[in-house]
XYZ file of N, CA and C in Angstrom:
477
model
N -23.705 6.480 18.171
C -23.908 5.705 19.377
C -23.637 4.225 19.095
N -24.025 3.734 17.931
C -23.846 2.309 17.562
C -22.557 2.069 16.772
N -21.807 3.132 16.581
C -20.545 3.054 15.789
C -20.778 2.596 14.347
N -21.904 3.035 13.797
C -22.220 2.749 12.416
C -22.238 4.032 11.623
N -21.729 4.039 10.449
C -21.814 5.290 9.648
C -23.314 5.463 9.170
N -23.766 6.664 9.309
C -25.091 6.986 8.884
C -25.058 8.106 7.846
N -25.835 7.957 6.839
C -25.899 8.955 5.770
C -27.365 9.327 5.566
N -27.612 10.602 5.529
C -28.983 11.022 5.229
C -29.020 11.462 3.779
N -29.911 10.846 3.047
C -30.035 11.138 1.613
C -31.316 11.924 1.442
N -31.191 13.125 0.863
C -32.411 13.936 0.663
C -33.418 13.182 -0.204
N -34.671 13.366 0.091
C -35.747 12.685 -0.667
C -35.720 13.109 -2.143
N -35.231 14.300 -2.388
C -35.226 14.803 -3.772
C -34.210 14.093 -4.653
N -33.252 13.392 -4.072
C -32.231 12.656 -4.867
C -32.604 11.217 -4.939
N -32.671 10.704 -6.170
C -32.927 9.253 -6.311
C -31.732 8.438 -5.768
N -32.035 7.369 -5.061
C -30.988 6.539 -4.463
C -30.008 5.992 -5.510
N -30.536 5.748 -6.728
C -29.691 5.257 -7.786
C -28.565 6.245 -8.174
N -28.916 7.527 -8.125
C -27.922 8.564 -8.412
C -26.813 8.580 -7.389
N -27.186 8.444 -6.122
C -26.179 8.456 -5.040
C -25.328 7.174 -5.150
N -25.896 6.045 -5.375
C -25.166 4.795 -5.507
C -24.212 4.845 -6.709
N -24.672 5.402 -7.812
C -23.812 5.496 -9.013
C -22.615 6.435 -8.752
N -22.836 7.520 -8.020
C -21.743 8.433 -7.728
C -20.698 7.776 -6.805
N -21.152 7.047 -5.850
C -20.249 6.355 -4.928
C -19.475 5.274 -5.685
N -20.196 4.496 -6.495
C -19.552 3.421 -7.257
C -18.514 4.026 -8.228
N -18.852 5.102 -8.930
C -17.921 5.736 -9.828
C -16.658 6.209 -9.117
N -16.827 6.734 -7.926
C -15.689 7.209 -7.115
C -14.789 6.016 -6.735
N -15.380 4.894 -6.306
C -14.628 3.712 -5.925
C -13.909 3.144 -7.133
N -14.601 3.058 -8.275
C -13.976 2.506 -9.475
C -12.840 3.383 -9.971
N -12.982 4.688 -9.876
C -11.908 5.614 -10.299
C -10.672 5.415 -9.415
N -10.882 5.266 -8.116
C -9.789 5.029 -7.205
C -9.094 3.736 -7.529
N -9.843 2.681 -7.747
C -9.271 1.369 -8.085
C -8.514 1.398 -9.401
N -9.025 2.133 -10.352
C -8.394 2.285 -11.679
C -7.030 2.960 -11.530
N -6.982 3.965 -10.676
C -5.712 4.668 -10.438
C -4.701 3.707 -9.818
N -5.118 2.882 -8.873
C -4.214 1.919 -8.253
C -3.730 0.919 -9.281
N -4.606 0.410 -10.124
C -4.242 -0.553 -11.148
C -3.286 0.074 -12.159
N -3.513 1.342 -12.510
C -2.606 2.040 -13.437
C -1.177 2.161 -12.865
N -1.128 2.452 -11.548
C 0.168 2.548 -10.895
C 0.864 1.190 -10.856
N 0.138 0.159 -10.573
C 0.735 -1.198 -10.579
C 1.236 -1.563 -11.940
N 0.425 -1.274 -12.980
C 0.830 -1.580 -14.327
C 2.078 -0.766 -14.729
N 2.107 0.477 -14.318
C 3.275 1.323 -14.603
C 4.544 0.761 -13.916
N 4.425 0.369 -12.678
C 5.537 -0.252 -11.927
C 5.995 -1.531 -12.611
N 5.053 -2.395 -12.919
C 5.396 -3.668 -13.597
C 6.117 -3.406 -14.914
N 5.655 -2.416 -15.656
C 6.299 -2.067 -16.932
C 7.731 -1.615 -16.707
N 7.926 -0.735 -15.741
C 9.261 -0.230 -15.479
C 10.181 -1.328 -15.009
N 9.728 -2.201 -14.134
C 10.569 -3.286 -13.635
C 10.853 -4.313 -14.735
N 9.825 -4.674 -15.496
C 10.024 -5.622 -16.582
C 10.970 -5.108 -17.610
N 10.811 -3.868 -18.031
C 11.686 -3.248 -19.007
C 13.125 -3.232 -18.500
N 13.311 -2.875 -17.244
C 14.661 -2.834 -16.647
C 15.301 -4.243 -16.667
N 14.495 -5.229 -16.256
C 15.029 -6.621 -16.199
C 15.331 -7.131 -17.612
N 14.455 -6.906 -18.587
C 14.667 -7.413 -19.933
C 15.869 -6.781 -20.608
N 16.220 -5.569 -20.164
C 17.392 -4.901 -20.716
C 18.608 -5.121 -19.892
N 18.629 -6.188 -19.058
C 19.789 -6.567 -18.284
C 20.032 -5.702 -17.074
N 18.982 -5.104 -16.567
C 19.146 -4.236 -15.402
C 19.673 -4.982 -14.185
N 20.443 -4.301 -13.401
C 21.040 -4.884 -12.184
C 20.054 -4.750 -11.016
N 20.385 -5.435 -9.929
C 19.605 -5.303 -8.722
C 19.619 -3.844 -8.232
N 20.758 -3.145 -8.450
C 20.837 -1.750 -8.032
C 19.826 -0.897 -8.798
N 19.658 -1.164 -10.109
C 18.701 -0.390 -10.886
C 17.276 -0.716 -10.466
N 16.994 -1.978 -10.178
C 15.647 -2.343 -9.697
C 15.340 -1.716 -8.371
N 16.325 -1.742 -7.474
C 16.190 -1.128 -6.148
C 15.941 0.379 -6.309
N 16.646 1.016 -7.222
C 16.507 2.423 -7.449
C 15.090 2.788 -7.906
N 14.529 1.964 -8.789
C 13.171 2.169 -9.268
C 12.186 2.120 -8.098
N 12.314 1.104 -7.227
C 11.415 0.975 -6.091
C 11.564 2.167 -5.148
N 12.791 2.627 -4.924
C 13.006 3.737 -4.025
C 12.400 5.029 -4.617
N 12.590 5.225 -5.892
C 12.076 6.457 -6.545
C 10.555 6.418 -6.544
N 9.961 5.247 -6.773
C 8.485 5.170 -6.831
C 7.812 5.351 -5.510
N 8.387 4.799 -4.464
C 7.724 4.769 -3.177
C 8.314 5.673 -2.112
N 9.600 6.001 -2.206
C 10.249 6.861 -1.272
C 10.756 6.181 0.005
N 10.274 4.969 0.285
C 10.745 4.276 1.445
C 12.102 3.596 1.188
N 12.845 3.444 2.266
C 14.140 2.741 2.151
C 13.891 1.317 1.621
N 14.755 0.879 0.761
C 14.589 -0.445 0.144
C 15.941 -1.092 -0.063
N 15.949 -2.415 0.057
C 17.166 -3.202 -0.195
C 16.733 -4.502 -0.853
N 17.632 -5.046 -1.701
C 17.370 -6.337 -2.322
C 18.620 -7.191 -2.034
N 18.376 -8.376 -1.521
C 19.466 -9.282 -1.263
C 19.433 -10.463 -2.250
N 20.571 -10.948 -2.585
C 20.712 -12.124 -3.483
C 21.327 -13.255 -2.706
N 20.659 -14.336 -2.518
C 21.219 -15.478 -1.795
C 22.332 -16.145 -2.574
N 22.225 -16.166 -3.919
C 23.263 -16.804 -4.720
C 24.544 -16.043 -4.722
N 24.475 -14.742 -4.759
C 25.658 -13.907 -4.828
C 26.115 -13.491 -3.421
N 25.317 -13.817 -2.402
C 25.603 -13.393 -1.040
C 25.917 -11.918 -0.958
N 25.031 -11.143 -1.618
C 25.246 -9.686 -1.690
C 23.898 -8.993 -1.571
N 23.980 -7.674 -1.508
C 22.755 -6.890 -1.434
C 23.006 -5.493 -1.998
N 21.930 -4.822 -2.344
C 21.987 -3.440 -2.784
C 21.007 -2.647 -1.927
N 21.299 -1.358 -1.752
C 20.500 -0.518 -0.847
C 20.192 0.813 -1.530
N 18.971 1.302 -1.327
C 18.631 2.674 -1.690
C 17.906 3.274 -0.532
N 18.506 4.291 0.026
C 17.935 5.027 1.195
C 18.686 6.321 1.321
N 18.388 7.079 2.317
C 19.089 8.334 2.569
C 20.459 8.021 3.170
N 21.344 8.984 3.053
C 22.716 8.800 3.624
C 22.636 8.565 5.118
N 21.661 9.228 5.753
C 21.491 9.089 7.222
C 21.149 7.662 7.654
N 20.364 6.969 6.812
C 19.887 5.646 7.172
C 20.747 4.490 6.588
N 21.627 4.793 5.647
C 22.344 3.790 4.892
C 23.142 2.857 5.805
N 23.889 3.406 6.727
C 24.709 2.583 7.613
C 23.901 1.577 8.420
N 22.761 2.044 8.933
C 21.922 1.188 9.760
C 21.304 0.064 8.889
N 20.904 0.412 7.668
C 20.324 -0.610 6.776
C 21.384 -1.635 6.391
N 22.585 -1.184 6.115
C 23.684 -2.091 5.735
C 24.053 -2.994 6.925
N 24.082 -2.466 8.129
C 24.345 -3.254 9.307
C 23.322 -4.375 9.457
N 22.053 -3.979 9.275
C 20.986 -5.020 9.376
C 21.189 -6.129 8.304
N 21.498 -5.720 7.072
C 21.660 -6.697 5.991
C 22.892 -7.573 6.215
N 23.968 -7.026 6.789
C 25.121 -7.832 7.102
C 24.733 -8.897 8.159
N 23.922 -8.492 9.119
C 23.450 -9.446 10.122
C 22.604 -10.544 9.500
N 21.791 -10.168 8.530
C 20.992 -11.141 7.800
C 21.873 -12.107 7.023
N 22.909 -11.576 6.403
C 23.840 -12.406 5.628
C 24.554 -13.431 6.541
N 24.960 -13.002 7.728
C 25.629 -13.906 8.678
C 24.672 -14.961 9.173
N 23.416 -14.573 9.425
C 22.432 -15.563 9.864
C 22.207 -16.614 8.792
N 22.279 -16.223 7.530
C 22.064 -17.155 6.428
C 23.197 -18.236 6.447
N 24.392 -17.815 6.756
C 25.517 -18.737 6.824
C 25.402 -19.679 7.991
N 24.723 -19.228 9.020
C 24.613 -20.066 10.247
C 23.434 -21.022 10.192
N 22.835 -21.111 9.004
C 21.757 -22.105 8.861
C 20.392 -21.610 9.235
N 20.015 -20.481 8.682
C 18.686 -19.925 8.906
C 17.646 -20.961 8.517
N 16.583 -21.021 9.266
C 15.479 -21.937 8.928
C 14.916 -21.615 7.572
N 14.290 -22.619 6.960
C 13.678 -22.402 5.648
C 12.684 -21.278 5.742
N 12.882 -20.232 5.002
C 11.995 -19.050 5.091
C 10.618 -19.329 4.523
N 9.670 -18.619 5.035
C 8.297 -18.725 4.553
C 8.226 -18.042 3.188
N 7.246 -18.459 2.397
C 6.995 -17.790 1.120
C 6.108 -16.596 1.289
N 5.676 -16.373 2.499
C 4.790 -15.262 2.795
C 5.597 -13.953 3.083
N 4.981 -12.835 2.800
C 5.571 -11.577 3.163
C 5.430 -11.400 4.661
N 6.515 -10.956 5.297
C 6.457 -10.712 6.741
C 6.602 -9.220 6.995
N 5.913 -8.750 8.041
C 5.996 -7.342 8.453
C 6.440 -7.361 9.942
N 7.515 -6.615 10.206
C 8.085 -6.575 11.555
C 8.181 -5.145 12.023
N 7.736 -4.857 13.237
C 7.995 -3.511 13.740
C 9.485 -3.357 14.037
N 10.004 -2.207 13.695
C 11.456 -1.949 13.881
C 11.624 -0.443 14.050
N 12.861 -0.018 14.013
C 13.162 1.426 14.034
C 14.279 1.654 13.026
N 14.281 2.822 12.406
C 15.312 3.202 11.460
C 15.630 4.662 11.713
N 16.887 4.966 12.025
C 17.360 6.307 12.376
C 16.515 6.871 13.507
N 16.254 6.035 14.483
C 15.515 6.478 15.694
C 14.027 6.627 15.504
N 13.514 6.286 14.378
C 12.094 6.447 14.048
C 11.440 5.030 14.011
N 10.376 4.890 14.757
C 9.615 3.629 14.694
C 8.981 3.453 13.343
N 9.104 2.277 12.771
C 8.510 1.996 11.464
C 8.337 0.468 11.333
N 7.795 0.065 10.222
C 7.689 -1.344 9.934
C 8.705 -1.748 8.877
N 9.029 -3.022 8.829
C 9.917 -3.553 7.813
C 9.211 -4.757 7.174
N 9.067 -4.677 5.873
C 8.514 -5.819 5.105
C 9.647 -6.611 4.485
N 9.484 -7.929 4.555
C 10.448 -8.806 3.884
C 9.665 -9.628 2.876
N 10.007 -9.440 1.615
C 9.301 -10.107 0.527
C 10.262 -11.137 -0.087
N 9.994 -12.418 0.143
C 10.906 -13.436 -0.438
C 10.737 -13.532 -1.924
N 11.838 -13.717 -2.643
C 11.841 -13.833 -4.052
C 12.037 -15.289 -4.469
N 10.977 -15.923 -4.880
C 10.999 -17.336 -5.268
C 10.801 -17.519 -6.770
N 11.384 -18.550 -7.282
C 11.125 -19.004 -8.617
C 11.253 -20.520 -8.622
N 10.239 -21.234 -9.036
C 10.263 -22.708 -9.054
C 10.632 -23.249 -7.674
N 9.980 -22.750 -6.633
C 10.212 -23.186 -5.250
C 11.637 -23.026 -4.745
N 12.403 -22.195 -5.437
C 13.754 -21.914 -4.987
C 13.870 -20.467 -4.565
N 14.368 -20.222 -3.350
C 14.541 -18.859 -2.855
C 15.763 -18.240 -3.522
N 15.556 -17.099 -4.156
C 16.684 -16.407 -4.814
C 17.171 -15.206 -3.994
N 16.306 -14.693 -3.149
C 16.712 -13.505 -2.371
C 15.487 -12.895 -1.707
N 15.614 -11.622 -1.318
C 14.543 -10.948 -0.639
C 14.526 -9.470 -0.980
N 13.342 -8.865 -0.970
C 13.195 -7.455 -1.030
C 12.834 -6.988 0.375
N 13.619 -6.034 0.884
C 13.339 -5.452 2.200
C 12.834 -4.042 1.962
N 11.658 -3.761 2.514
C 11.103 -2.386 2.406
C 10.750 -1.922 3.776
N 11.308 -0.803 4.093
C 10.992 -0.157 5.405
C 9.853 0.805 5.185
N 9.039 0.972 6.178
C 7.944 1.953 6.121
C 8.370 3.226 6.882
N 9.533 3.748 6.457
C 10.141 4.890 7.135
C 9.602 6.218 6.625
N 8.996 6.243 5.468
C 8.425 7.476 4.918
C 6.891 7.421 4.981
N 6.353 6.298 4.586
C 4.903 6.094 4.615
C 4.611 4.606 4.652
N 3.392 4.237 5.078
C 3.039 2.829 5.119
C 2.982 2.257 3.713
N 3.332 0.963 3.613
C 3.263 0.295 2.270
C 1.843 -0.187 2.084
N 1.249 0.218 0.989
C -0.145 -0.148 0.711
C -0.212 -1.604 0.199
N -1.327 -2.216 0.438
C -1.548 -3.610 0.032
C -1.331 -3.778 -1.467
N -1.776 -2.849 -2.296
C -1.640 -2.949 -3.750
C -0.175 -2.904 -4.131
N 0.603 -2.064 -3.449
C 2.066 -1.988 -3.739
C 2.758 -3.311 -3.381
N 2.353 -3.818 -2.256
C 2.959 -5.103 -1.827
C 2.631 -6.213 -2.783
N 1.372 -6.276 -3.239
C 1.015 -7.358 -4.153
C 1.658 -7.182 -5.517
N 1.948 -5.929 -5.912
C 2.591 -5.687 -7.205
C 3.976 -6.320 -7.195
N 4.641 -6.273 -6.061
C 5.989 -6.855 -5.995
C 5.911 -8.366 -5.893
């Protein structure tokens, strides 16, 4: 009635036992998230240190998360894409539009991640744009569509 979760704890169970079980469950979940982030960071760092291309980095992100992904390079005025064959043309068309807007004097982009509702292959989804900065200089962007599943906060912060 008050929209509050209520839990009834049997008198035979000490409250400390219940709290410890809940805390252990939360900590285990957080540990799994941190392990996945560490694993992703290791894979990306290893790829970059061994001279990996944007295509290889994009492939890692696509394989890890399953969502369509693209990486653009402002310096090379190019991009790489990893998605299904069905969605590839639409993603490339979008990126070509982005490239043309850059030539027409796009406003200085925010350093913040942006999330925009969009559609891909007729399916409503979100698109995240993650700017890639180093020393206050924009180098490019990572585009991630939420066409398979939503992007979790931990995944976003890992990038």
